[in-house]
Coordinates of N, CA and C in Angstrom, one line a residue:
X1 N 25.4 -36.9 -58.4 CA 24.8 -35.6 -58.0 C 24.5 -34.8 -59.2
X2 N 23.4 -34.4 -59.3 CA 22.9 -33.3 -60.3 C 22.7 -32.1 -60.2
X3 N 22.2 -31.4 -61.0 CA 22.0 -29.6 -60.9 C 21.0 -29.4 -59.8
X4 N 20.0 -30.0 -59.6 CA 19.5 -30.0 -58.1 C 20.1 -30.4 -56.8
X5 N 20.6 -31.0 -56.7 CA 21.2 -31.7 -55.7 C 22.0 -30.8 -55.5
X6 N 22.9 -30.0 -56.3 CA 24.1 -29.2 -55.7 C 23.5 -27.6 -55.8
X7 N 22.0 -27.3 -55.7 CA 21.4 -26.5 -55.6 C 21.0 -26.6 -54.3
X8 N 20.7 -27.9 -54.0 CA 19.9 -27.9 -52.4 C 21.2 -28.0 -51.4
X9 N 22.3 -28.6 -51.6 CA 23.6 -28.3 -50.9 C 23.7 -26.7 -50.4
X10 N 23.5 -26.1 -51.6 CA 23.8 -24.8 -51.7 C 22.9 -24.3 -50.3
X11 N 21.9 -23.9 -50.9 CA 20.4 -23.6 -49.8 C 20.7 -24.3 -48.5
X12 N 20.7 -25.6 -48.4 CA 20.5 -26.2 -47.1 C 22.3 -25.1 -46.0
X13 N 23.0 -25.1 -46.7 CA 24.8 -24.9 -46.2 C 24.1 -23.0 -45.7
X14 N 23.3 -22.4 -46.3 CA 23.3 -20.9 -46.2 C 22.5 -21.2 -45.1
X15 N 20.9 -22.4 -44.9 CA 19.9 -22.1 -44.0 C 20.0 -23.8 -43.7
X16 N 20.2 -24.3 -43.0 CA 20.0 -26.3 -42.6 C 18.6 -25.8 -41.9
X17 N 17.9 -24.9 -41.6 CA 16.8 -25.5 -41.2 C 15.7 -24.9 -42.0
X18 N 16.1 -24.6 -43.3 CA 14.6 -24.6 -44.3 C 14.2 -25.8 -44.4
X19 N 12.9 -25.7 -44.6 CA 11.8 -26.3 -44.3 C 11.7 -27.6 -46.0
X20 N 11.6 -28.4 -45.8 CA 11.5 -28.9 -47.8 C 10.7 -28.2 -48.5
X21 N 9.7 -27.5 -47.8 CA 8.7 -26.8 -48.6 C 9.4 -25.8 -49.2
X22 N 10.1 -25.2 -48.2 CA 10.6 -23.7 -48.8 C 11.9 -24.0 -49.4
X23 N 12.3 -25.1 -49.8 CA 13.5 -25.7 -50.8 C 12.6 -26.0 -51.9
X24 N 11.6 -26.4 -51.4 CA 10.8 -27.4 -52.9 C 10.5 -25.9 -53.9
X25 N 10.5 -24.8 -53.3 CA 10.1 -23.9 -54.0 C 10.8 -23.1 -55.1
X26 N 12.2 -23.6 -54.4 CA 13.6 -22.8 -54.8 C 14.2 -23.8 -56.0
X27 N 13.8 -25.1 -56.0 CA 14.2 -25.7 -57.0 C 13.5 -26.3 -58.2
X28 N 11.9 -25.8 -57.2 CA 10.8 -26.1 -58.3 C 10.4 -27.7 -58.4
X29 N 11.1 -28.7 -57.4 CA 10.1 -29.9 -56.7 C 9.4 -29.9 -55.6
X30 N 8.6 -30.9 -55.9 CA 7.5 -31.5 -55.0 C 8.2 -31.5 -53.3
X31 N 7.5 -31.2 -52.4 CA 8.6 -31.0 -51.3 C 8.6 -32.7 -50.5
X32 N 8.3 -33.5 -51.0 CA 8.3 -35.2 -50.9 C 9.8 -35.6 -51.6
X33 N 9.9 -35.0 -53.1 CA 11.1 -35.2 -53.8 C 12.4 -34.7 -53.2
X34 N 11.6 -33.2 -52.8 CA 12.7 -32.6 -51.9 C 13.6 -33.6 -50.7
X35 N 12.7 -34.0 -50.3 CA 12.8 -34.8 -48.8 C 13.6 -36.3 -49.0
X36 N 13.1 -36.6 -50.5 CA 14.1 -37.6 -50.6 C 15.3 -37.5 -51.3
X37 N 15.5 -36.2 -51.9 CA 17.1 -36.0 -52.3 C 17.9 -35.8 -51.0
X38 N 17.5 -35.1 -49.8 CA 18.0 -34.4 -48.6 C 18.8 -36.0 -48.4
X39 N 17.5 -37.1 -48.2 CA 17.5 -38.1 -47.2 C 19.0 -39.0 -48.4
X40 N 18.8 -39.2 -49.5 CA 19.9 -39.9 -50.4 C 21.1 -38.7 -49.9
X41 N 21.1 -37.1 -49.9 CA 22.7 -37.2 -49.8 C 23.2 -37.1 -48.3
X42 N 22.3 -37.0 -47.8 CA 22.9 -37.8 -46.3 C 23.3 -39.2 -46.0
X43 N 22.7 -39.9 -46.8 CA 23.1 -41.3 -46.7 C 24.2 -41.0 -47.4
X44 N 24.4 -40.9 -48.4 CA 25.8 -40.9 -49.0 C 27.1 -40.1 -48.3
X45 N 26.8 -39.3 -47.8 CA 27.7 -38.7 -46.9 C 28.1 -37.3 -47.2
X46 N 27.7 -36.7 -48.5 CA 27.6 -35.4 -49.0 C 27.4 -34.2 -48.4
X47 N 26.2 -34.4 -47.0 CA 25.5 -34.1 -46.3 C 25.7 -34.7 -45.0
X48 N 27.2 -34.4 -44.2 CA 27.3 -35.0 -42.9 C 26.3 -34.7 -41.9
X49 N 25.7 -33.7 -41.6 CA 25.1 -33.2 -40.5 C 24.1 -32.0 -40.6
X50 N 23.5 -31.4 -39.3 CA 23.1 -30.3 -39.4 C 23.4 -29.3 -37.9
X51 N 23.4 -28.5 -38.1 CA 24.6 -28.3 -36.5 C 24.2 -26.5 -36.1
X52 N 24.1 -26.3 -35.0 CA 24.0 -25.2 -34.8 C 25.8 -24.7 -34.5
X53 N 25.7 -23.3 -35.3 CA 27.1 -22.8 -34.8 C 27.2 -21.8 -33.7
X54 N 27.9 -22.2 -32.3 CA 28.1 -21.3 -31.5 C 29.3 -20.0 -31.9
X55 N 28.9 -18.9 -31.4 CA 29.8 -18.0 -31.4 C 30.4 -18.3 -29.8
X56 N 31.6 -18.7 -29.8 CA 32.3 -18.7 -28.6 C 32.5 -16.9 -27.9
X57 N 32.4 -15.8 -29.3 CA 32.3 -14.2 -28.7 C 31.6 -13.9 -27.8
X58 N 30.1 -14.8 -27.9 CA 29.0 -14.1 -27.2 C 28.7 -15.3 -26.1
X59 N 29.7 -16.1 -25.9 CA 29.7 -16.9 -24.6 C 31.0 -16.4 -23.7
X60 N 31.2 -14.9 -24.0 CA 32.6 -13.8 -23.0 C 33.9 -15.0 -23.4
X61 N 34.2 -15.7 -24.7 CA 35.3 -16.5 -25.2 C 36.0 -16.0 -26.3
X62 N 36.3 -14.3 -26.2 CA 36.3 -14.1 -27.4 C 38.0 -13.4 -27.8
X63 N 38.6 -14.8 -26.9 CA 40.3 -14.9 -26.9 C 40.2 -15.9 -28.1
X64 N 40.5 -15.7 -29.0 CA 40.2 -17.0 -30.0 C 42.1 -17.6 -30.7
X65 N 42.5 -18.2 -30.2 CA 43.7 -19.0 -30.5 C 43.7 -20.2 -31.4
X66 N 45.0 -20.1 -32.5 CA 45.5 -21.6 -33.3 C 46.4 -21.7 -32.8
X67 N 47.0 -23.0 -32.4 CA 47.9 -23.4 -31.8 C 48.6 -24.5 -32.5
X68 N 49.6 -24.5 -32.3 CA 50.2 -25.9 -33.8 C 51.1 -26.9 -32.5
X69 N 51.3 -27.9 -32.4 CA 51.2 -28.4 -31.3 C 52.3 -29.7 -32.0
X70 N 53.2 -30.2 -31.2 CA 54.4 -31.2 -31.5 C 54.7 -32.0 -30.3
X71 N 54.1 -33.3 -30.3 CA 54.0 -34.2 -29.1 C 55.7 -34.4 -28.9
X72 N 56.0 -35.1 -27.6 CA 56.8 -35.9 -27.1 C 56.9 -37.1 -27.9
X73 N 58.1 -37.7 -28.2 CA 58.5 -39.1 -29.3 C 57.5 -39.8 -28.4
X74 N 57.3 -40.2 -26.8 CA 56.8 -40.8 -26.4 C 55.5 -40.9 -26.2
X75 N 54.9 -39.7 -26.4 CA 53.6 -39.4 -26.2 C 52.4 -40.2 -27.2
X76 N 51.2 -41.1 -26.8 CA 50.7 -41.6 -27.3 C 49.9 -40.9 -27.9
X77 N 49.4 -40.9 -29.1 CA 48.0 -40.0 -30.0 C 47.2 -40.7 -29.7
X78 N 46.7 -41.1 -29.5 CA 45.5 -41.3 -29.0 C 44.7 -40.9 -28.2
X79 N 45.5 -41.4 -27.1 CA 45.6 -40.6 -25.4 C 45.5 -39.0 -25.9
X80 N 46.1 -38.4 -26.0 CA 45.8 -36.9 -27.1 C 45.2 -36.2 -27.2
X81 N 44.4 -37.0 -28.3 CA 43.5 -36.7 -28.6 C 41.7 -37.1 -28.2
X82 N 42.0 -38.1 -27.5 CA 40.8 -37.9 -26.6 C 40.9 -37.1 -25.2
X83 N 42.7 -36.2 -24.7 CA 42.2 -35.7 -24.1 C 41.6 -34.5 -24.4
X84 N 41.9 -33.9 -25.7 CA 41.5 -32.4 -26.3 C 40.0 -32.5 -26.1
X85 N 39.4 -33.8 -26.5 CA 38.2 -33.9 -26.3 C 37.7 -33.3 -25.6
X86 N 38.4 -33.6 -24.1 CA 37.8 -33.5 -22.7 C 38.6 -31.8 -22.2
X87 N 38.8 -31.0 -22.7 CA 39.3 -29.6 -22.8 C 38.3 -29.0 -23.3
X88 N 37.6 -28.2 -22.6 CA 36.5 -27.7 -23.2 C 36.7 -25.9 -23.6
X89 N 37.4 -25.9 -23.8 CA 38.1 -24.4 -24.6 C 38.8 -25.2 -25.8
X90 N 39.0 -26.2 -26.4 CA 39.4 -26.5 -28.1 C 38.1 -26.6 -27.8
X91 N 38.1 -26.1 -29.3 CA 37.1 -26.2 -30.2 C 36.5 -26.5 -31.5
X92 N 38.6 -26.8 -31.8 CA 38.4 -28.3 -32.9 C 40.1 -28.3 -33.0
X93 N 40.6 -29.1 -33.6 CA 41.8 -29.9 -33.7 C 41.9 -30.5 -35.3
X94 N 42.6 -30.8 -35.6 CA 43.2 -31.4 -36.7 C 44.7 -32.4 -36.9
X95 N 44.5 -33.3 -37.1 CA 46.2 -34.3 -37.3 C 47.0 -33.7 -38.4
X96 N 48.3 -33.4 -38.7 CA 48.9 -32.7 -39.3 C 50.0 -33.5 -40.0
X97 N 50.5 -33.1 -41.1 CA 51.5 -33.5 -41.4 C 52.8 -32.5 -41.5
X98 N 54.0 -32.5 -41.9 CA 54.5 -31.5 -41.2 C 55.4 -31.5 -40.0
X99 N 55.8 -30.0 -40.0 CA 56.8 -29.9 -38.7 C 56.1 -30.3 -37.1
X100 N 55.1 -29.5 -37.4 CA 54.1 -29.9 -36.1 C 52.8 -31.1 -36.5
X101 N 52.8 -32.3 -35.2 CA 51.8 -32.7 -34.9 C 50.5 -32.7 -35.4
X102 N 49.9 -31.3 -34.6 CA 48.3 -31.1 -34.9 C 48.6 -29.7 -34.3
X103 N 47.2 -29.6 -35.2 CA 46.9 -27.7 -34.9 C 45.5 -27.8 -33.9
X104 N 45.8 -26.8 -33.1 CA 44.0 -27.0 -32.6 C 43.4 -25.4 -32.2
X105 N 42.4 -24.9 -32.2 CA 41.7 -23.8 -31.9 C 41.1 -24.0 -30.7
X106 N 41.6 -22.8 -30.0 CA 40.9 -22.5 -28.6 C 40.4 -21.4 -28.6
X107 N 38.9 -21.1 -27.8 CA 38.4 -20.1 -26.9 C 38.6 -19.7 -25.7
X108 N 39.4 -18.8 -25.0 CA 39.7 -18.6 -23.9 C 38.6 -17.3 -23.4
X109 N 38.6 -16.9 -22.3 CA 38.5 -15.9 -21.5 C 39.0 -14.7 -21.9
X110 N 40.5 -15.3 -21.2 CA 41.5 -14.3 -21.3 C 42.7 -15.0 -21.6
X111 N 43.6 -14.2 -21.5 CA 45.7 -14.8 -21.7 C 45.4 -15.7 -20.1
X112 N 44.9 -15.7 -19.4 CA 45.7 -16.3 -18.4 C 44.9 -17.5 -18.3
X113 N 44.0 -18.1 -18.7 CA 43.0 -18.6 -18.9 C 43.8 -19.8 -20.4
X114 N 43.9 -19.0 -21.3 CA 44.7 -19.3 -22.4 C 46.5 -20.5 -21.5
X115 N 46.8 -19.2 -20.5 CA 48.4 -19.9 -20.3 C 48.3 -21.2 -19.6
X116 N 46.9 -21.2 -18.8 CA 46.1 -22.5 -18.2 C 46.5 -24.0 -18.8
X117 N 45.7 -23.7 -19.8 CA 45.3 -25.0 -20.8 C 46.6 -24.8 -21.5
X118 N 47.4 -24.5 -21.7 CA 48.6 -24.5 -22.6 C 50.0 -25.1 -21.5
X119 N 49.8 -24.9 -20.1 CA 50.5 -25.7 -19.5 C 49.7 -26.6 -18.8
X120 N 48.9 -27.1 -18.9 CA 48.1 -28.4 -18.8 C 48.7 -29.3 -20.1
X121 N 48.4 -28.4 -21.2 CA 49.1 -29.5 -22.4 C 50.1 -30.6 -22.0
X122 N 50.9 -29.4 -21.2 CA 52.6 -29.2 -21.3 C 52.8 -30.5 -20.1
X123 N 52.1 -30.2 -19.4 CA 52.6 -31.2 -18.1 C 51.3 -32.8 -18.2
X124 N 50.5 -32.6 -18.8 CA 49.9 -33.5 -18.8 C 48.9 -34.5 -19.9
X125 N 50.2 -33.9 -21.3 CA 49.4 -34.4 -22.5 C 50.7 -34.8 -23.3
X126 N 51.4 -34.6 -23.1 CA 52.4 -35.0 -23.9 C 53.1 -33.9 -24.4
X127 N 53.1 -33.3 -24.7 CA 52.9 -31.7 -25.3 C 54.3 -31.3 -25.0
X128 N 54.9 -31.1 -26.5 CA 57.1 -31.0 -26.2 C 57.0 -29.6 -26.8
X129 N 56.0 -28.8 -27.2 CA 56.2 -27.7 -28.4 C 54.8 -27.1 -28.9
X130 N 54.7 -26.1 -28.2 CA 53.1 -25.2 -29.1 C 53.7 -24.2 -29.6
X131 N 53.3 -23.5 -30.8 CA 53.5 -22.5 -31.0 C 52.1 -21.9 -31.5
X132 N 51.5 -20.5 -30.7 CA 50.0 -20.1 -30.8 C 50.4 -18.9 -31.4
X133 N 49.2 -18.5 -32.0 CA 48.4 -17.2 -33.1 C 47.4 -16.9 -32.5
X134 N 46.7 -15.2 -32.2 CA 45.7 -15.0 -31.8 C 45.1 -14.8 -33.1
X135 N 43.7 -15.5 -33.5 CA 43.2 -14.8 -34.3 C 42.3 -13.7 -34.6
X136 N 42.6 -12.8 -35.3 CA 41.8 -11.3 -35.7 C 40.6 -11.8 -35.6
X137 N 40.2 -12.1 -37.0 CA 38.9 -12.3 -37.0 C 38.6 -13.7 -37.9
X138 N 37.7 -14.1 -38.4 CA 37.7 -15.5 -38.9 C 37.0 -15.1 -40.2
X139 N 37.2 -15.6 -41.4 CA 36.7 -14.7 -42.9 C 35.6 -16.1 -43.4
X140 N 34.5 -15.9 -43.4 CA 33.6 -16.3 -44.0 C 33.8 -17.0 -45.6
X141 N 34.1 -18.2 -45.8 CA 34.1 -18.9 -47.2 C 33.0 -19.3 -47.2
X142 N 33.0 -19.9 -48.7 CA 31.5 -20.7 -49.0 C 31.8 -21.5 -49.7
X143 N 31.9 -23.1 -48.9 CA 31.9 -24.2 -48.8 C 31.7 -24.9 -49.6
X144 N 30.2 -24.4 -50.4 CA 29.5 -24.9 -51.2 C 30.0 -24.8 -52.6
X145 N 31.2 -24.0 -52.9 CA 31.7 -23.7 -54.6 C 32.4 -24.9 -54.5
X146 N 32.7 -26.2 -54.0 CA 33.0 -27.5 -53.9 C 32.5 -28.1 -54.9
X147 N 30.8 -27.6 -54.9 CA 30.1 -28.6 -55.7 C 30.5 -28.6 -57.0
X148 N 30.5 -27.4 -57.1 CA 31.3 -26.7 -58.6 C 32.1 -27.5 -59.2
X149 N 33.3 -28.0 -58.4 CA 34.3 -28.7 -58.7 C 34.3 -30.3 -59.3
X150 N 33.1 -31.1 -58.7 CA 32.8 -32.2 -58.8 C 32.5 -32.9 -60.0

């Protein structure tokens, strides 16, 4: 990766749906060139995706919970974690190392909505131990000072 490449990282992470044109412009190539650096760091993996982000606030979900989560000795991960899948208030999860399990973030409604899915865990996931955080508000990083590092 070069000084372009972690220029277009840059751009694409602030806008994924600029146009190559309006990249080719910012970097000062041909928007063909453009199109084939995009296409190389997606193949490489640099560039997993492009993804719209929902605000779960403005879908009335704006109970926003981290939960740190500590299975049963018995409880299979697997099973687990495809059922979080199928919980459609997480909204993402992570395998942990550590005292607890995994952590996962939920969108609720409300607390009672929230006590729902947290004794669902309990009775039918395996689930020996949560311990949840409402979060305030969620602080904006920039991803892209990564490239910096490389």
């Amino acid at each position: 990766m070069d000084a372009i490449d972690r220029e277009l990282v840059r751009l694409l992470e602030r806008d994924a749906r600029a146009s190559y044109n309006e990249l080719s412009t910012q970097v000062r190539l041909s928007a063909n060139t453009v199109a084939d650096r995009v296409r190389r760091l997606r193949a490489s993996g640099v560039i997993s995706g492009f993804r719209a982000e929902i605000d779960p606030a403005a879908l009335g979900r704006g109970l926003n919970m981290v939960s740190d989560i500590r299975l049963r000795e018995d409880a299979d991960r697997g099973l687990f974690e495809r059922a979080l899948q199928r919980l459609p208030q997480v909204v993402s999860g992570a395998r942990m190392t550590g005292e607890y399990d995994y952590q996962i973030r939920m969108a609720c409604v409300d607390p009672a909505e929230f006590e729902t899915v947290v004794n669902q865990l309990r009775q039918d996931h395996g689930v020996r131990e949560i311990r949840s955080r409402l979060v305030l508000r969620d602080i904006a990083v920039n991803t892209s000072d990564l490239l910096d590092l490389s």
